[in-house]
Coordinates of C-alpha atoms in Angstrom, one line a residue:
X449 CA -14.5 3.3 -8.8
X450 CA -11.1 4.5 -8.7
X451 CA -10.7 6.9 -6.0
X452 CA -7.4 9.1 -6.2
X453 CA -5.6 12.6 -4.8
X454 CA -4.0 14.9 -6.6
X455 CA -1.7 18.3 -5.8
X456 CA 1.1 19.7 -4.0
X457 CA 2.1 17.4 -0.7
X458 CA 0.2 18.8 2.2
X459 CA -2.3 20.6 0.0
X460 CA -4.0 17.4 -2.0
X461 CA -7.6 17.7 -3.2
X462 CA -10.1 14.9 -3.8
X463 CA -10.7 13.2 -7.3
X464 CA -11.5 9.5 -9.5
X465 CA -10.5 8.2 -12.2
X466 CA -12.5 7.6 -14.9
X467 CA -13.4 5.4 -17.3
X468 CA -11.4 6.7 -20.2
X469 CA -8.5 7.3 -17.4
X470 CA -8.7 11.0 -17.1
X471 CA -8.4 12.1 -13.7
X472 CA -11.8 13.8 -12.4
X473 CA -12.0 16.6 -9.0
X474 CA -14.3 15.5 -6.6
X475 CA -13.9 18.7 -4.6
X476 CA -17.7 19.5 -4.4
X477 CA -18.8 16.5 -3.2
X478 CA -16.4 15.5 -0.4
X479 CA -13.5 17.2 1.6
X480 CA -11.2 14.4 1.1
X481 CA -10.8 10.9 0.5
X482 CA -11.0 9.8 4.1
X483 CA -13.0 8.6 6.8
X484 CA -16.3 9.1 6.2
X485 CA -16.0 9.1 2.3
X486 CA -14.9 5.1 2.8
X487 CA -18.4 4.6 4.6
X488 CA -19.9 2.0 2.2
X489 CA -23.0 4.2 1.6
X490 CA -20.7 7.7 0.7
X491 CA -19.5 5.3 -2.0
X492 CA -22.2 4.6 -3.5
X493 CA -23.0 8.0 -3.8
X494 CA -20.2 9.1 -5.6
X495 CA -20.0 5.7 -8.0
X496 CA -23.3 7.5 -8.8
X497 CA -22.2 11.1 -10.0
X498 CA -22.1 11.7 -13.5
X499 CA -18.3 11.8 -14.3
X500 CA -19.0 13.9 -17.3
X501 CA -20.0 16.8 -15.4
X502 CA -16.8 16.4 -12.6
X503 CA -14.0 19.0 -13.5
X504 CA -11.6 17.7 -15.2
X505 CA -7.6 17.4 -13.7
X506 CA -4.5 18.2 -16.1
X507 CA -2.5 14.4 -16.7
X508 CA 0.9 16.0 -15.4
X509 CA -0.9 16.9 -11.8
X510 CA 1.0 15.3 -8.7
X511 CA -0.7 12.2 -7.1
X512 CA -0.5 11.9 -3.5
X513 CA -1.1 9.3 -1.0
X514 CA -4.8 7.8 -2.5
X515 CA -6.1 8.0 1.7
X516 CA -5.7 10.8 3.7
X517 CA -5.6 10.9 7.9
X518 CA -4.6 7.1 7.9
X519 CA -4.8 5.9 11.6
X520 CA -2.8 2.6 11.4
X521 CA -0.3 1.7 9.0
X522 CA -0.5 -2.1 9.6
X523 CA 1.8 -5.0 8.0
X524 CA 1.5 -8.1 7.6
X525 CA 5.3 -9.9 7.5
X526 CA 6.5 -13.4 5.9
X527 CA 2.7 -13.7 4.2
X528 CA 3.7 -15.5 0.9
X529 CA 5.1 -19.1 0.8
X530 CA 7.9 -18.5 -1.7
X531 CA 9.1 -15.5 -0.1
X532 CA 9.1 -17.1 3.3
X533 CA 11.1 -19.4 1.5
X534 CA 13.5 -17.2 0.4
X535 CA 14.0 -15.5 3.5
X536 CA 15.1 -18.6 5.0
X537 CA 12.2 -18.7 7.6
X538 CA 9.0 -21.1 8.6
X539 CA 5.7 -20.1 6.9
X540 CA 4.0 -18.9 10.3
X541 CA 1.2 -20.4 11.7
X542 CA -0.6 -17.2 12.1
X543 CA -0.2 -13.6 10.6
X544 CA 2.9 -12.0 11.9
X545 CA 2.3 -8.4 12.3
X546 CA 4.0 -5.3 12.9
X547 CA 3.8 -1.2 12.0
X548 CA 5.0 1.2 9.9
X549 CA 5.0 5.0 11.1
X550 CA 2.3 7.0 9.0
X551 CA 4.8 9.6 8.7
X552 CA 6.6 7.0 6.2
X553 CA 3.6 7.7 3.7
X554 CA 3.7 9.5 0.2
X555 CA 2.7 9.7 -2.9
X556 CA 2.8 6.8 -5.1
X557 CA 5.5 8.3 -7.3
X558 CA 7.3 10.9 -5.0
X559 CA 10.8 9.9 -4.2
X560 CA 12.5 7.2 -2.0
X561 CA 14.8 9.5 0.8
X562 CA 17.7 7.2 1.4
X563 CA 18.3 7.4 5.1
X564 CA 21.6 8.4 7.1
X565 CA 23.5 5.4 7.7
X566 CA 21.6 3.6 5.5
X567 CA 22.9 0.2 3.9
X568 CA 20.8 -1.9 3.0
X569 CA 18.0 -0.3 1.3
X570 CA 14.8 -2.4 -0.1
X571 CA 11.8 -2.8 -1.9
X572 CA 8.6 -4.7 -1.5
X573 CA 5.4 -4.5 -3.3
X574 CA 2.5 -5.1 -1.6
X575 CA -1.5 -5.4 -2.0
X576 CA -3.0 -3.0 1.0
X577 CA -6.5 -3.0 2.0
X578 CA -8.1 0.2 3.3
X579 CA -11.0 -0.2 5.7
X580 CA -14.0 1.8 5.5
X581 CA -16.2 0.3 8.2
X582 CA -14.5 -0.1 11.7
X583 CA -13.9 -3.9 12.4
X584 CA -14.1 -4.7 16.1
X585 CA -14.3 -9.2 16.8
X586 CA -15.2 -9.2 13.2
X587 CA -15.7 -13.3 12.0
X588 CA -14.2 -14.3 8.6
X589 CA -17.4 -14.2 6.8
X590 CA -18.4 -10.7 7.2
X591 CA -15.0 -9.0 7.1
X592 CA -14.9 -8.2 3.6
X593 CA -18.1 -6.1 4.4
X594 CA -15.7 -3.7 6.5
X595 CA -13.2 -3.0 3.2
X596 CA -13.8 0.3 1.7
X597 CA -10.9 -0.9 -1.3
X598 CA -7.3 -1.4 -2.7
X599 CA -4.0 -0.1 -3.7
X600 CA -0.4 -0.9 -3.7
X601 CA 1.9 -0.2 -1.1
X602 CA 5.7 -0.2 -1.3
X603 CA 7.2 -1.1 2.0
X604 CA 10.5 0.2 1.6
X605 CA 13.1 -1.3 4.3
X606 CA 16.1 -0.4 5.7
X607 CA 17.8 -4.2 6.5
X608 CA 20.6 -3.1 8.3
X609 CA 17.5 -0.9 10.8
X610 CA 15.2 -3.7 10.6
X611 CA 17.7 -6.9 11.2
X612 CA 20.8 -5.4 12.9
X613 CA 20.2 -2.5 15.3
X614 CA 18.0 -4.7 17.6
X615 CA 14.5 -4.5 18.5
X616 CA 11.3 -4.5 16.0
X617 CA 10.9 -4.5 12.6
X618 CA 9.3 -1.4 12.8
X619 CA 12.7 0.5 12.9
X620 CA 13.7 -0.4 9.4
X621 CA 10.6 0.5 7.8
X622 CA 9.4 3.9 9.3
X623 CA 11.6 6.4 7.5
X624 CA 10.2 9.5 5.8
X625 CA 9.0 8.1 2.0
X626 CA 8.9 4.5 3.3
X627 CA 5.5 4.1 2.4
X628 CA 4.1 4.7 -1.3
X629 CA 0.4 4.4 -1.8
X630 CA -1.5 4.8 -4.3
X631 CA -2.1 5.7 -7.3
X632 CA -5.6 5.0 -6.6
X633 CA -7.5 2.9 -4.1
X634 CA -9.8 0.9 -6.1
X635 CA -13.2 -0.2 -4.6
X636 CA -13.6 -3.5 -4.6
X637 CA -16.7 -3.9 -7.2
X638 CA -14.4 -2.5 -9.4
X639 CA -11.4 -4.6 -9.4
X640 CA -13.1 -8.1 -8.4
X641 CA -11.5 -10.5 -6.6
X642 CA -8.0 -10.1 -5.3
X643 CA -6.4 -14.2 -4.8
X644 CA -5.0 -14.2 -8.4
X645 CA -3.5 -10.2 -8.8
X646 CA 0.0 -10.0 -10.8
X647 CA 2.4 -8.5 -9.0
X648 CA 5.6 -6.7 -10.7
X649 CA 8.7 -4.7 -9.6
X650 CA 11.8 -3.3 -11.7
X651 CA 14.9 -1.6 -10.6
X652 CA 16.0 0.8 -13.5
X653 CA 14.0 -1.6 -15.6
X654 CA 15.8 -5.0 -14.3
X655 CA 12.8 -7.5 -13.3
X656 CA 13.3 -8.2 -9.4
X657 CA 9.8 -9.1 -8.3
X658 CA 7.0 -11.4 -10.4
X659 CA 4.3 -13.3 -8.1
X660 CA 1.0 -13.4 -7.4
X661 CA -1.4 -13.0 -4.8
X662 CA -2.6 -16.7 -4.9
X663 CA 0.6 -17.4 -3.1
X664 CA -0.4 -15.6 0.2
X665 CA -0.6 -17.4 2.9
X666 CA -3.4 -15.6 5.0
X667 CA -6.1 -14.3 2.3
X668 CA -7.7 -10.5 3.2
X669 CA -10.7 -11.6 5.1
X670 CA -8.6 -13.7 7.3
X671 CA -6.0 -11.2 7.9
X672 CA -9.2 -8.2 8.7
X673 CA -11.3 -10.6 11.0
X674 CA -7.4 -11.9 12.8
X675 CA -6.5 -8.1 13.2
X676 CA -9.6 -7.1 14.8
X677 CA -9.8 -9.6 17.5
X678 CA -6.5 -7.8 18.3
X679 CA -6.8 -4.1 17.9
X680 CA -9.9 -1.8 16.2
X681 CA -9.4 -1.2 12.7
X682 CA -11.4 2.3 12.1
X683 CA -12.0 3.7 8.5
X684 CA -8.6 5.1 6.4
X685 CA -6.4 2.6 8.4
X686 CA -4.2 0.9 5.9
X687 CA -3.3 -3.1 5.8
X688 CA -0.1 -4.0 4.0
X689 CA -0.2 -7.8 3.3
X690 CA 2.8 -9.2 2.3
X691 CA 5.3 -9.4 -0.5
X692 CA 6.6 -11.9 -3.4
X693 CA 9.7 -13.4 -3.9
X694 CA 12.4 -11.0 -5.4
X695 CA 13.8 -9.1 -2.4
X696 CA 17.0 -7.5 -2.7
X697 CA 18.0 -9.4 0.7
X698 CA 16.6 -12.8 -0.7
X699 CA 19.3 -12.3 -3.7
X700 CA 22.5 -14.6 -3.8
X701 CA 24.0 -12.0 -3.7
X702 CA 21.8 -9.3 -1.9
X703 CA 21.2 -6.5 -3.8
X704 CA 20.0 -2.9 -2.8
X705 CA 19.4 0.3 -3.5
X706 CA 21.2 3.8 -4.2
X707 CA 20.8 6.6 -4.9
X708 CA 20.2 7.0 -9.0
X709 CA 17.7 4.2 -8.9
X710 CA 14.5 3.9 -10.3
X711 CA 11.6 1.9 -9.2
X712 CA 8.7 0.9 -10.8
X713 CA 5.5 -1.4 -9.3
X714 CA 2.4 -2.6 -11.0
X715 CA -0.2 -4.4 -9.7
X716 CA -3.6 -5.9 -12.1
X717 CA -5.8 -3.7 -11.8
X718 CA -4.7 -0.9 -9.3
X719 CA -2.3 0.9 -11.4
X720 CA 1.4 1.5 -10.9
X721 CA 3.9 3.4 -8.8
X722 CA 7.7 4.8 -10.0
X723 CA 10.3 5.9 -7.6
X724 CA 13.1 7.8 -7.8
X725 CA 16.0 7.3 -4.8
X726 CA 17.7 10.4 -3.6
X727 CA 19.8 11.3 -1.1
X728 CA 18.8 12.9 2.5
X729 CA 19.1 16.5 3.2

């Protein structure tokens, strides 16, 4: 099931995907993809409906963020060999994590806001889980029992923020629009396994960022059972786990992006995402 919402910011409804892609409401049947609709057994209740008989949504409609209320917007840094590599660093020995600010999230194809003072603007596609089952000292074997599903996430960074004002990561990567999800968080009977998913990125067409998830370093169950021996992970909270090689920082030389630019991120099996960058107010 391919779980989605659609509308103005602020004012998004419920709906799925179907399977001949047209975008269904699920506004009868739940408030709002969040919380309670990731409990395992809500799911299976709507994977049941009839999608026939949903109403259905005009293509052109808005997407917003695919999860509403998200608690914790949690990344994972340095998780993929080749861009460790790239970034000059050690693969670390255990997940390096840090936050984004949930006011970073939008839709997955609303605009990037360049920041004030920004420089060194950046892109990074990234699988995301979404839990649906709160995780508390949760072993390896029975974390993937807590994930309600998928998307992509774009962790947009600020490099100068992040690297040169001092202090955490968390800086860099927090501005308003930071955080693209969506288009849909895919459940994960639908979309299968995740250690082999393509991964792509394009500025204004160009090709910047080709990998694959086999390359990660700490797989999801690892990451969900090392998380919650640190912190609760509650239903709606969102796990970013890493990028591939092709960062604008990792380029020789760097490049980043302005205002004008376009881009676009694909993942198999959970859709894509297109940006546009534009200027603060």
């Amino acid at each position: 099931m391919k779980l989605l919402r659609y509308g103005p910011a602020g004012q998004e409804k419920p709906g799925l995907l179907d399977a001949d892609g047209v975008m269904r409401d699920l506004s009868a049947h739940v408030d709002d993809v969040a919380h309670d609709t990731l409990d395992p057994a809500k799911l299976t209740e709507l994977a049941s409906l009839p999608t026939i008989d949903l109403p259905e949504v005009p293509a052109d409609t808005r997407l917003g963020p695919c999860i509403a209320g998200v608690g914790k917007f949690i990344c994972i840094g340095l998780n993929y060999s080749d861009h460790a590599a790239e970034s000059g660093m050690a693969v670390p020995e255990e997940p390096v994590i840090f936050m984004k600010a949930t006011s970073a999230i939008t839709g997955p194809n609303d605009p990037i806001i360049k920041p004030r003072g920004a420089t060194k603007l950046d892109w990074e596609i990234e699988l995301a889980i979404v839990i649906g089952k709160t995780a508390r000292y949760v072993d390896q074997d029975a974390a993937l029992d807590h994930v309600a599903g998928y998307c992509i996430a774009h962790d947009v960074s600020e490099r100068s923020f992040q690297i040169e004002r001092a202090g955490q990561w968390t800086k860099g990567k927090s501005a308003d629009s930071f955080g693209p999800i969506g288009p849909w968080l895919v459940t994960p009977d639908t979309l299968g396994p995740v250690d082999d998913l393509v991964m792509e990125l394009t500025v204004n067409g160009a090709a910047m960022q080709k990998g694959s998830t086999k390359t990660m370093v700490f797989g999801v169950a690892e990451i969900v059972s090392h998380l919650s021996q640190f912190m609760s992970l509650h239903p709606g909270d969102v796990i970013a786990t890493g990028t591939p090689p092709g960062v604008g920082m990792g380029m020789k030389p760097p490049q980043f992006l302005d205002v004008g630019d376009v881009v676009e991120l694909s993942i198999a099996g959970l859709g894509t995402q297109r940006q546009t960058v534009v200027a603060v107010d």
